[in-house]
Tab-separated table of C-alpha atoms in Angstrom:
chain	number	residue	atom	x	y	z
I	152	MET	CA	-34.315	-66.127	-14.500
I	153	THR	CA	-34.961	-65.577	-18.068
I	154	ASP	CA	-35.467	-62.835	-20.564
I	155	PRO	CA	-39.321	-62.235	-20.160
I	156	SER	CA	-39.741	-61.136	-23.822
I	157	PHE	CA	-38.515	-64.487	-24.603
I	158	PRO	CA	-38.473	-66.961	-22.194
I	159	PHE	CA	-38.249	-70.905	-22.493
I	160	GLU	CA	-42.130	-71.652	-24.054
I	161	TYR	CA	-40.663	-69.240	-27.236
I	162	LEU	CA	-37.632	-71.361	-27.915
I	163	SER	CA	-39.189	-74.339	-27.960
I	164	ASN	CA	-41.595	-72.659	-30.546
I	165	TYR	CA	-38.230	-72.301	-32.687
I	166	LEU	CA	-36.789	-76.098	-31.764
I	167	ILE	CA	-39.659	-77.700	-33.171
I	168	ILE	CA	-40.482	-76.094	-35.951
I	169	GLY	CA	-36.821	-76.431	-36.730
I	170	ALA	CA	-36.662	-80.285	-35.520
I	171	ALA	CA	-39.947	-80.734	-38.420
I	172	LEU	CA	-37.529	-78.645	-40.929
I	173	MET	CA	-34.343	-80.930	-40.393
I	174	ALA	CA	-37.164	-84.817	-40.174
I	175	LEU	CA	-38.887	-83.899	-43.347
I	176	GLY	CA	-35.166	-82.782	-44.764
I	177	MET	CA	-33.957	-86.671	-43.864
I	178	LEU	CA	-37.139	-88.052	-45.330
I	179	GLY	CA	-36.520	-86.491	-48.746
I	180	PHE	CA	-33.084	-87.311	-48.608
I	181	LEU	CA	-33.781	-90.643	-48.180
I	182	SER	CA	-36.579	-91.180	-50.165
I	183	ARG	CA	-35.780	-89.142	-53.119
I	184	ARG	CA	-33.775	-90.046	-56.969
I	185	ASN	CA	-33.844	-86.817	-58.375
I	186	LEU	CA	-29.584	-85.253	-57.559
I	187	ILE	CA	-31.258	-81.855	-57.416
I	188	VAL	CA	-34.270	-82.587	-54.983
I	189	MET	CA	-31.632	-84.778	-52.794
I	190	PHE	CA	-29.538	-81.543	-52.849
I	191	LEU	CA	-32.385	-79.120	-52.131
I	192	SER	CA	-33.483	-81.581	-48.849
I	193	ALA	CA	-29.898	-81.366	-47.530
I	194	GLU	CA	-30.786	-77.295	-48.116
I	195	MET	CA	-33.234	-77.595	-45.967
I	196	MET	CA	-31.940	-79.804	-42.836
I	197	LEU	CA	-29.205	-76.854	-42.645
I	198	GLN	CA	-32.241	-74.315	-42.405
I	199	GLY	CA	-33.872	-76.272	-39.796
I	200	VAL	CA	-30.898	-76.476	-37.969
I	201	ALA	CA	-30.010	-72.604	-38.648
I	202	LEU	CA	-33.502	-72.097	-36.756
I	203	THR	CA	-32.971	-73.988	-33.786
I	204	LEU	CA	-29.575	-71.293	-33.067
I	205	VAL	CA	-31.095	-68.866	-34.055
I	206	GLY	CA	-34.038	-69.221	-30.916
I	207	PHE	CA	-31.016	-70.113	-28.555
I	208	SER	CA	-29.431	-67.291	-29.804
I	209	ARG	CA	-32.201	-64.866	-28.900
I	210	TYR	CA	-32.569	-67.239	-25.335
I	211	HIS	CA	-29.720	-66.909	-24.132
I	212	GLY	CA	-29.360	-63.227	-24.942
I	213	ASN	CA	-25.657	-63.408	-26.684
I	214	TRP	CA	-24.647	-62.989	-30.563
I	215	THR	CA	-22.928	-66.877	-30.705
I	216	GLY	CA	-26.193	-68.297	-32.360
I	217	GLN	CA	-26.242	-66.037	-34.823
I	218	VAL	CA	-22.225	-66.602	-35.406
I	219	PHE	CA	-22.756	-70.182	-35.613
I	220	THR	CA	-25.897	-69.334	-38.206
I	221	ILE	CA	-23.576	-67.226	-40.399
I	222	VAL	CA	-20.746	-69.851	-40.422
I	223	MET	CA	-23.275	-72.128	-41.828
I	224	LEU	CA	-24.753	-70.591	-44.584
I	225	THR	CA	-20.472	-70.268	-45.563
I	226	VAL	CA	-20.559	-73.810	-45.188
I	227	ALA	CA	-23.999	-74.424	-47.430
I	228	ALA	CA	-22.888	-71.784	-49.570
I	229	SER	CA	-19.420	-74.215	-50.341
I	230	GLU	CA	-21.596	-77.257	-50.378
I	231	ALA	CA	-23.830	-75.534	-52.864
I	232	ALA	CA	-21.381	-75.275	-55.315
I	233	LEU	CA	-19.518	-78.678	-55.062
I	234	ALA	CA	-22.589	-81.115	-54.664
I	235	LEU	CA	-24.039	-78.928	-57.562
I	236	ALA	CA	-20.271	-79.304	-60.069
I	237	LEU	CA	-20.581	-83.463	-58.995
I	238	ILE	CA	-24.197	-82.954	-59.915
I	239	LEU	CA	-22.556	-81.523	-63.075
I	240	VAL	CA	-19.910	-84.388	-63.609
I	241	LEU	CA	-21.962	-87.447	-63.451
I	242	PHE	CA	-25.215	-85.692	-65.500
I	243	HIS	CA	-21.923	-85.460	-67.994
I	244	ARG	CA	-21.222	-89.349	-67.453
I	245	ILE	CA	-24.538	-90.812	-67.855
I	246	ARG	CA	-26.635	-88.079	-69.159
I	247	SER	CA	-28.628	-88.940	-65.879
I	248	LEU	CA	-30.181	-87.278	-62.648
I	249	ASP	CA	-30.656	-90.631	-61.493
I	250	VAL	CA	-28.943	-91.317	-58.114
I	251	THR	CA	-29.548	-95.145	-57.951
I	252	LEU	CA	-27.474	-95.456	-61.432
I	253	TRP	CA	-24.162	-95.053	-59.187
I	254	GLN	CA	-25.061	-97.973	-57.407
I	255	ASP	CA	-22.138	-100.288	-57.995
I	256	LEU	CA	-20.318	-97.944	-55.847
I	257	ARG	CA	-22.550	-99.499	-52.949
I	258	GLU	CA	-20.277	-101.604	-50.473
I	259	THR	CA	-19.542	-105.205	-52.138
I	260	GLY	CA	-21.861	-107.975	-51.269
I	261	LEU	CA	-25.223	-106.053	-50.595
I	262	PRO	CA	-28.235	-106.309	-53.201
I	263	GLU	CA	-29.302	-103.549	-55.078
I	264	SER	CA	-32.291	-101.104	-53.840
I	265	VAL	CA	-34.204	-100.059	-56.241
I	266	ASP	CA	-36.348	-102.254	-58.622
I	267	THR	CA	-38.187	-100.628	-61.644
I	268	SER	CA	-38.696	-103.298	-63.981
I	269	GLY	CA	-42.927	-102.820	-62.886
I	270	ALA	CA	-42.919	-99.105	-63.862
I	271	GLU	CA	-45.495	-98.295	-66.155
I	272	PRO	CA	-44.135	-96.119	-69.142
I	273	TYR	CA	-45.189	-92.413	-69.270
I	274	GLU	CA	-47.936	-91.533	-70.878
I	275	PRO	CA	-46.508	-88.011	-73.853
I	276	VAL	CA	-48.515	-85.573	-74.143
I	277	PRO	CA	-49.852	-86.391	-78.199
I	278	GLY	CA	-49.367	-84.389	-80.654
I	279	PRO	CA	-45.744	-82.526	-81.989
I	280	GLU	CA	-43.915	-80.414	-79.272
I	281	SER	CA	-43.867	-77.023	-80.335
I	282	TYR	CA	-40.284	-74.849	-80.193
I	283	PRO	CA	-40.082	-71.676	-80.927
I	284	HIS	CA	-38.382	-71.289	-84.001
I	285	LEU	CA	-35.484	-69.152	-85.185
I	286	THR	CA	-33.784	-68.022	-88.036
I	287	PRO	CA	-30.246	-69.417	-88.463
I	288	SER	CA	-28.006	-66.881	-88.917
I	289	GLY	CA	-23.874	-67.158	-89.389
I	290	VAL	CA	-21.687	-69.561	-90.499
I	291	GLU	CA	-22.794	-72.881	-91.938
I	292	PRO	CA	-20.308	-75.013	-89.018
I	293	PRO	CA	-18.113	-77.283	-90.839
I	294	HIS	CA	-19.347	-80.836	-88.768
I	295	PRO	CA	-23.174	-82.029	-89.558
I	296	ARG	CA	-25.265	-80.913	-86.823
I	297	GLN	CA	-28.121	-82.528	-84.833
I	298	PRO	CA	-30.753	-81.213	-84.431
I	299	TRP	CA	-31.111	-80.404	-80.070
I	300	GLU	CA	-34.375	-82.410	-79.612
I	301	GLN	CA	-32.609	-85.354	-80.667
I	302	ARG	CA	-29.515	-84.920	-77.982
I	303	ARG	CA	-31.971	-84.778	-75.127
I	304	GLY	CA	-30.932	-88.115	-73.621
O	260	MET	CA	-41.071	-90.075	-13.139
O	261	THR	CA	-42.881	-89.979	-16.111
O	262	LEU	CA	-41.631	-86.838	-18.186
O	263	LEU	CA	-44.565	-87.352	-21.069
O	264	ASP	CA	-48.284	-87.432	-19.630
O	265	SER	CA	-50.608	-89.310	-21.705
O	266	ARG	CA	-52.133	-87.095	-23.720
O	267	ASP	CA	-48.619	-85.990	-24.912
O	268	LEU	CA	-47.961	-89.128	-25.991
O	269	ALA	CA	-50.932	-89.623	-28.236
O	270	LEU	CA	-50.634	-86.204	-29.607
O	271	ILE	CA	-47.319	-87.022	-30.734
O	272	ALA	CA	-47.865	-90.848	-31.960
O	273	ALA	CA	-51.016	-89.552	-34.277
O	274	ILE	CA	-48.716	-86.601	-35.778
O	275	VAL	CA	-46.360	-89.576	-36.310
O	276	ALA	CA	-48.694	-92.184	-37.342
O	277	LEU	CA	-51.075	-89.621	-39.528
O	278	GLY	CA	-47.819	-88.327	-40.874
O	279	TRP	CA	-46.143	-91.726	-41.809
O	280	VAL	CA	-49.461	-92.897	-43.953
O	281	GLY	CA	-49.529	-88.865	-45.384
O	282	ILE	CA	-46.297	-88.849	-46.786
O	283	TRP	CA	-45.785	-92.422	-47.647
O	284	LEU	CA	-49.661	-92.141	-50.232
O	285	LEU	CA	-48.056	-88.408	-51.132
O	286	LEU	CA	-44.389	-89.547	-51.819
O	287	PRO	CA	-43.960	-91.409	-55.511
O	288	HIS	CA	-44.810	-95.058	-55.443
O	289	ARG	CA	-41.836	-97.245	-54.856
O	290	HIS	CA	-41.875	-98.939	-58.072
O	291	GLY	CA	-43.130	-95.991	-60.376
O	292	GLY	CA	-46.225	-97.021	-60.394
O	293	VAL	CA	-49.729	-94.825	-60.998
O	294	LYS	CA	-51.037	-93.651	-57.778
O	295	THR	CA	-54.933	-92.852	-58.245
O	296	ALA	CA	-55.850	-88.925	-57.142
O	297	ARG	CA	-57.770	-90.564	-54.282
O	298	ALA	CA	-54.928	-91.337	-52.507
O	299	TYR	CA	-52.912	-87.739	-53.350
O	300	ARG	CA	-56.170	-86.753	-51.940
O	301	VAL	CA	-56.270	-88.695	-48.609
O	302	GLY	CA	-52.250	-88.604	-47.718
O	303	ALA	CA	-52.872	-84.899	-48.615
O	304	LEU	CA	-55.604	-84.831	-45.876
O	305	LEU	CA	-53.457	-86.994	-43.430
O	306	SER	CA	-50.263	-84.989	-43.782
O	307	ALA	CA	-52.420	-81.293	-42.701
O	308	ILE	CA	-54.394	-83.082	-39.990
O	309	ALA	CA	-50.272	-84.161	-38.884
O	310	VAL	CA	-49.172	-80.521	-39.751
O	311	LEU	CA	-52.332	-79.379	-38.027
O	312	LEU	CA	-51.583	-81.237	-35.053
O	313	VAL	CA	-47.813	-79.458	-34.240
O	314	LEU	CA	-50.096	-76.373	-33.812
O	315	PRO	CA	-51.272	-77.193	-29.788
O	316	TYR	CA	-47.127	-77.740	-28.888
O	317	LEU	CA	-46.753	-73.866	-30.260
O	318	THR	CA	-47.022	-71.032	-27.539
O	319	PRO	CA	-48.612	-68.228	-29.258
O	320	PRO	CA	-46.058	-65.846	-29.119
O	321	GLY	CA	-46.652	-61.897	-27.538
O	322	ASP	CA	-49.024	-59.798	-29.273
O	323	LEU	CA	-51.669	-60.383	-31.841
O	324	LEU	CA	-49.801	-59.018	-34.985
O	325	ALA	CA	-46.682	-61.531	-33.421
O	326	ARG	CA	-48.878	-64.359	-33.277
O	327	LEU	CA	-50.499	-64.141	-36.429
O	328	PHE	CA	-47.009	-64.015	-38.416
O	329	PHE	CA	-45.833	-66.431	-36.305
O	330	TYR	CA	-48.409	-69.070	-36.863
O	331	SER	CA	-48.253	-68.957	-40.595
O	332	PHE	CA	-44.909	-68.680	-41.470
O	333	SER	CA	-44.584	-71.603	-39.227
O	334	LEU	CA	-47.532	-73.198	-41.004
O	335	LEU	CA	-45.454	-72.084	-44.427
O	336	ALA	CA	-42.819	-73.627	-43.637
O	337	LEU	CA	-43.801	-76.936	-43.029
O	338	LEU	CA	-46.260	-77.173	-45.779
O	339	GLY	CA	-44.226	-75.782	-48.208
O	340	ALA	CA	-41.874	-78.663	-46.020
O	341	VAL	CA	-43.744	-81.361	-46.885
O	342	LEU	CA	-44.625	-80.812	-50.610
O	343	MET	CA	-41.567	-79.747	-51.479
O	344	ILE	CA	-39.835	-83.447	-50.583
O	345	THR	CA	-43.180	-84.919	-52.680
O	346	ALA	CA	-42.946	-82.967	-55.879
O	347	ARG	CA	-42.477	-84.700	-58.549
O	348	ASN	CA	-41.059	-81.776	-60.582
O	349	PRO	CA	-37.669	-80.553	-59.572
O	350	VAL	CA	-38.966	-77.219	-60.825
O	351	ASN	CA	-42.275	-77.247	-58.423
O	352	SER	CA	-39.319	-78.741	-55.227
O	353	ALA	CA	-37.228	-75.841	-56.277
O	354	LEU	CA	-40.436	-72.950	-55.510
O	355	TRP	CA	-41.362	-75.159	-52.273
O	356	PHE	CA	-38.098	-74.771	-51.242
O	357	ALA	CA	-38.048	-71.076	-51.675
O	358	VAL	CA	-40.803	-71.035	-49.879
O	359	VAL	CA	-39.550	-73.029	-46.776
O	360	VAL	CA	-36.837	-70.306	-47.165
O	361	LEU	CA	-38.586	-67.408	-46.813
O	362	SER	CA	-41.055	-68.477	-43.975
O	363	SER	CA	-37.773	-69.154	-42.156
O	364	SER	CA	-36.403	-65.855	-42.379
O	365	GLY	CA	-39.432	-64.121	-41.390
O	366	LEU	CA	-39.161	-66.616	-38.165
O	367	PHE	CA	-35.805	-65.876	-37.784
O	368	LEU	CA	-36.699	-61.267	-38.416
O	369	LEU	CA	-39.536	-62.691	-35.412
O	370	ALA	CA	-36.578	-63.655	-32.765
O	371	GLY	CA	-34.500	-60.390	-33.878
O	372	ALA	CA	-32.224	-61.745	-36.446
O	373	GLN	CA	-32.806	-58.426	-38.996
O	374	PHE	CA	-29.279	-59.183	-40.385
O	375	LEU	CA	-29.531	-63.205	-40.594
O	376	ALA	CA	-32.871	-62.850	-42.644
O	377	ALA	CA	-32.202	-61.099	-45.045
O	378	GLY	CA	-29.097	-62.659	-45.806
O	379	THR	CA	-30.512	-66.212	-45.696
O	380	VAL	CA	-32.928	-64.474	-48.588
O	381	ILE	CA	-29.796	-63.144	-50.723
O	382	VAL	CA	-28.150	-66.467	-50.296
O	383	TYR	CA	-30.548	-68.943	-50.865
O	384	ALA	CA	-31.909	-66.703	-53.910
O	385	GLY	CA	-28.560	-67.328	-55.502
O	386	ALA	CA	-28.902	-71.073	-54.573
O	387	ILE	CA	-32.408	-71.440	-56.147
O	388	ILE	CA	-32.176	-69.441	-59.327
O	389	VAL	CA	-28.871	-71.607	-59.716
O	390	THR	CA	-30.733	-74.729	-59.212
O	391	PHE	CA	-33.298	-73.196	-61.395
O	392	LEU	CA	-30.639	-73.403	-64.332
O	393	PHE	CA	-29.785	-76.786	-63.844
O	394	VAL	CA	-33.045	-78.283	-63.171
O	395	ILE	CA	-33.532	-76.097	-66.719
O	396	MET	CA	-30.190	-77.735	-68.505
O	397	LEU	CA	-30.559	-80.969	-66.944
O	398	ALA	CA	-33.819	-82.500	-66.156
O	399	GLN	CA	-35.794	-84.123	-68.567
O	400	SER	CA	-38.484	-81.295	-69.554
O	401	HIS	CA	-40.582	-82.967	-72.111
O	402	GLY	CA	-42.659	-85.889	-69.888
O	403	GLN	CA	-41.200	-86.736	-66.299
O	404	ALA	CA	-37.992	-89.270	-65.695
O	405	ILE	CA	-38.901	-92.347	-64.518
O	406	TYR	CA	-36.280	-91.287	-61.620
O	407	ASP	CA	-38.838	-88.399	-60.615
O	408	ARG	CA	-42.128	-91.016	-60.668
O	409	SER	CA	-40.632	-93.359	-58.355
O	410	ALA	CA	-39.353	-93.326	-54.723
O	411	ARG	CA	-36.615	-95.165	-52.926
O	412	ARG	CA	-38.491	-96.933	-50.444
O	413	PRO	CA	-40.603	-94.635	-49.549
O	414	LEU	CA	-42.608	-96.399	-46.394
O	415	ALA	CA	-39.678	-96.936	-44.688
O	416	ALA	CA	-38.114	-93.287	-45.298
O	417	SER	CA	-41.531	-91.970	-44.137
O	418	LEU	CA	-42.100	-94.034	-40.962
O	419	THR	CA	-37.663	-92.914	-40.108
O	420	GLY	CA	-38.525	-89.868	-40.941
O	421	MET	CA	-41.781	-89.338	-38.912
O	422	LEU	CA	-39.735	-91.386	-36.016
O	423	LEU	CA	-37.303	-88.760	-35.698
O	424	LEU	CA	-39.605	-86.056	-35.930
O	425	GLY	CA	-41.690	-87.458	-32.185
O	426	ALA	CA	-38.777	-88.390	-31.000
O	427	LEU	CA	-37.357	-84.667	-31.573
O	428	ILE	CA	-41.059	-83.009	-30.369
O	429	SER	CA	-40.923	-85.031	-27.170
O	430	ALA	CA	-37.163	-84.578	-26.269
O	431	ILE	CA	-37.940	-80.984	-26.898
O	432	ILE	CA	-40.862	-80.807	-24.995
O	433	ALA	CA	-40.568	-82.986	-21.765
O	434	PRO	CA	-38.402	-80.359	-20.009
O	435	GLY	CA	-41.587	-77.493	-19.643
O	436	ALA	CA	-44.041	-80.495	-19.741
O	437	THR	CA	-43.830	-80.898	-15.821
O	438	ARG	CA	-43.031	-77.699	-15.506
O	439	LYS	CA	-45.221	-75.120	-13.297
O	440	ASP	CA	-46.074	-71.848	-13.371
O	441	GLY	CA	-43.139	-69.843	-10.921
O	442	ASP	CA	-40.611	-72.637	-11.376
O	443	PRO	CA	-36.728	-71.792	-13.318
O	444	ALA	CA	-36.816	-72.190	-16.768
O	445	PRO	CA	-35.115	-75.753	-17.260
O	446	ILE	CA	-32.540	-73.796	-19.814
O	447	TYR	CA	-30.816	-71.506	-17.687
O	448	SER	CA	-30.523	-68.660	-19.876
O	449	VAL	CA	-26.719	-67.529	-20.237
O	450	GLY	CA	-27.895	-63.762	-20.433
O	451	ALA	CA	-29.874	-63.675	-17.080
O	452	ILE	CA	-27.027	-65.099	-15.297
O	453	ALA	CA	-24.787	-62.608	-16.820
O	454	ASP	CA	-27.230	-59.910	-15.423
O	455	GLN	CA	-26.969	-61.450	-11.923
O	456	PRO	CA	-24.384	-59.676	-9.610
O	457	PRO	CA	-21.123	-61.580	-9.626
O	458	ALA	CA	-21.595	-62.128	-5.982
O	459	ASP	CA	-24.485	-64.014	-6.139
O	460	GLY	CA	-22.199	-67.616	-7.322
O	461	PRO	CA	-19.584	-69.260	-8.831
O	462	ILE	CA	-21.313	-69.697	-11.984
O	463	ALA	CA	-22.304	-66.137	-12.531
O	464	ALA	CA	-19.347	-64.475	-11.540
O	465	VAL	CA	-17.268	-66.876	-14.325
O	466	THR	CA	-20.675	-66.477	-16.776
O	467	ALA	CA	-19.448	-62.535	-16.211
O	468	GLN	CA	-16.004	-63.227	-16.907
O	469	ALA	CA	-16.270	-65.296	-19.979
O	470	LEU	CA	-19.310	-62.922	-22.030
O	471	THR	CA	-17.557	-59.639	-23.257
O	472	GLU	CA	-19.809	-56.919	-23.685
O	473	THR	CA	-19.528	-57.630	-27.836
O	474	SER	CA	-21.215	-60.617	-27.354
O	475	ARG	CA	-24.102	-59.319	-26.089
O	476	LEU	CA	-27.345	-58.859	-27.798
O	477	PRO	CA	-28.516	-55.357	-27.091
O	478	ARG	CA	-30.204	-54.239	-24.741
O	479	PRO	CA	-34.062	-53.683	-24.929
O	480	LEU	CA	-33.951	-49.467	-25.070
O	481	GLU	CA	-36.619	-46.873	-24.262
O	482	GLN	CA	-39.652	-46.915	-26.726
O	483	GLY	CA	-38.388	-45.419	-29.812
O	484	GLU	CA	-34.567	-46.247	-29.632
O	485	THR	CA	-33.803	-49.037	-32.139
O	486	PRO	CA	-30.501	-51.173	-30.793
O	487	ALA	CA	-27.651	-50.926	-32.649
O	488	HIS	CA	-28.592	-54.266	-34.332
O	489	VAL	CA	-26.040	-55.341	-37.357
O	490	ALA	CA	-24.004	-52.821	-36.083
O	491	GLY	CA	-24.270	-55.252	-32.706
O	492	LEU	CA	-23.250	-58.522	-34.893
O	493	GLY	CA	-20.148	-57.353	-37.486
O	494	ALA	CA	-18.204	-56.037	-33.656
O	495	THR	CA	-19.275	-59.507	-32.533
O	496	LEU	CA	-18.025	-61.197	-35.798
O	497	PHE	CA	-14.264	-58.813	-35.791
O	498	THR	CA	-13.454	-59.319	-32.210
O	499	ASP	CA	-15.144	-62.196	-30.911
O	500	HIS	CA	-14.826	-64.276	-33.496
O	501	LEU	CA	-12.571	-62.981	-35.352
O	502	LEU	CA	-10.312	-66.450	-36.411
O	503	THR	CA	-13.535	-67.872	-37.486
O	504	VAL	CA	-13.904	-65.293	-40.382
O	505	GLN	CA	-10.801	-66.189	-41.190
O	506	VAL	CA	-11.444	-70.144	-41.140
O	507	VAL	CA	-14.654	-69.429	-42.690
O	508	GLY	CA	-13.226	-67.167	-45.774
O	509	LEU	CA	-10.551	-70.142	-46.256
O	510	LEU	CA	-13.269	-72.372	-46.199
O	511	LEU	CA	-15.160	-70.819	-49.114
O	512	PHE	CA	-11.801	-70.025	-50.751
O	513	VAL	CA	-11.037	-74.016	-51.157
O	514	ALA	CA	-14.942	-74.615	-52.692
O	515	LEU	CA	-13.968	-72.805	-54.980
O	516	ILE	CA	-11.080	-73.836	-55.832
O	517	GLY	CA	-12.483	-77.248	-55.759
O	518	ALA	CA	-15.782	-76.334	-57.865
O	519	VAL	CA	-13.783	-75.459	-60.282
O	520	ALA	CA	-11.158	-78.668	-60.674
O	521	ILE	CA	-14.528	-80.417	-60.519
O	522	ALA	CA	-16.794	-78.977	-62.876
O	523	THR	CA	-13.758	-77.838	-66.083
O	524	PRO	CA	-14.797	-80.130	-68.716
O	525	LYS	CA	-12.263	-82.964	-69.564
O	526	ALA	CA	-12.655	-85.918	-71.935
O	527	PRO	CA	-15.647	-87.935	-71.099
O	528	ILE	CA	-15.549	-91.391	-69.874
O	529	ARG	CA	-17.832	-93.647	-71.238
O	530	PRO	CA	-17.880	-97.109	-70.205
O	531	ASP	CA	-18.838	-98.120	-73.716
O	532	ARG	CA	-15.456	-96.561	-74.717
O	533	SER	CA	-12.791	-96.302	-72.391
O	534	THR	CA	-11.381	-99.803	-73.378
O	535	ALA	CA	-11.342	-99.013	-77.401
O	536	SER	CA	-10.085	-95.623	-77.270
O	537	SER	CA	-7.969	-95.096	-74.947
O	538	SER	CA	-5.358	-97.750	-75.931
O	539	PRO	CA	-2.645	-94.845	-77.454
O	540	GLY	CA	-3.089	-92.756	-74.496
O	541	SER	CA	-2.393	-95.456	-71.835
O	542	ALA	CA	0.015	-97.444	-73.444
O	543	THR	CA	2.172	-94.426	-73.258
O	544	THR	CA	1.660	-93.857	-69.932
O	545	ASN	CA	1.452	-98.321	-68.992
O	546	PRO	CA	4.451	-99.450	-71.405
O	547	GLY	CA	4.133	-102.272	-69.715
O	548	GLY	CA	0.380	-103.100	-70.176
O	549	VAL	CA	-1.246	-105.572	-67.336
O	550	SER	CA	0.309	-108.294	-67.152
């Protein structure tokens, strides 16, 4: 009845791996706070769906699943472009990648979801930071320059 | 009629429970607190057991080499996924995501999708490099930020994700769990139906009409011959799915315009300066002012 080189059991292999990638991606998207890691988790959910589609394409013996996957890759590329542009704009506004700093976009009446008042301070590695030293060249700009280590927020 | 026997239910419950506790221990603390090394070790152990418990549901495919590659790619994908969502440093997250993408394109190859394997590697390699650039540009490289060291509701989030995983696995294995040898497959293969003579019934007749020759995967050929894979994909893409290609091209164009419109640098809007310095501009656009 079915293709003997790709029976139903092999299809369910692909479905299970795809489901696991999807569930883990959702877990990461829900729990992490860094915008870049959330973006990567969303991409991983797409990857799990792509595995499912390719398995179905092989099982049904036609190209439709692979064409769907090509469309999905294109949507993922568009999503990456827009998401990274949005991350860039959001970072320029508040100098942070923390998604919970944008909580004032939530619905009215909902409480704040994250409280980091009990966070321990991060212990930096003692000693001065060392960066490669470059000899300045060219014309000195007219405006006063700030050392770039101090500009980081 | 029960869909799953008690052994399957127990195994799925074990996957859900172990994955819940393990990933909760591996995720950052809710308020950014410090976790001991023992908590990480226990979490890694429990997550590894949960990943290994998924393996009994996978049927070993083909010969020895195919099994070896299938199991190693599956394990790498699952472990890379767990490590990606739990890594503190976003650079490490991007690296583990690369592992996930590479192993899933290996799985694409095993399922006979050569072009997609290559395409995924190419597209996602670019995406990962861009993400790397973003991490290096934006993230705080000295010291980990508070938002990397703390998670948002880790206990509830890992329970939700693991419950979704358990529901999906039980839904996937339920049609095949009560099947005996010789029973037909729970999902009919469209290609196998189309291969039947159309006189066999209305379903076969409709399927043979609906499936054009370009939309079918290449037949397995004689030993030594390789089927024209990319040519077949191109043929179906540009005959059966021509409108799809156009729409996708339009989508890319719109996304390009949107990204340029969003990311173009504008005058910064800071909450501390927006009221003081923007008064001349707002006076011209809104001369009456707010009543």
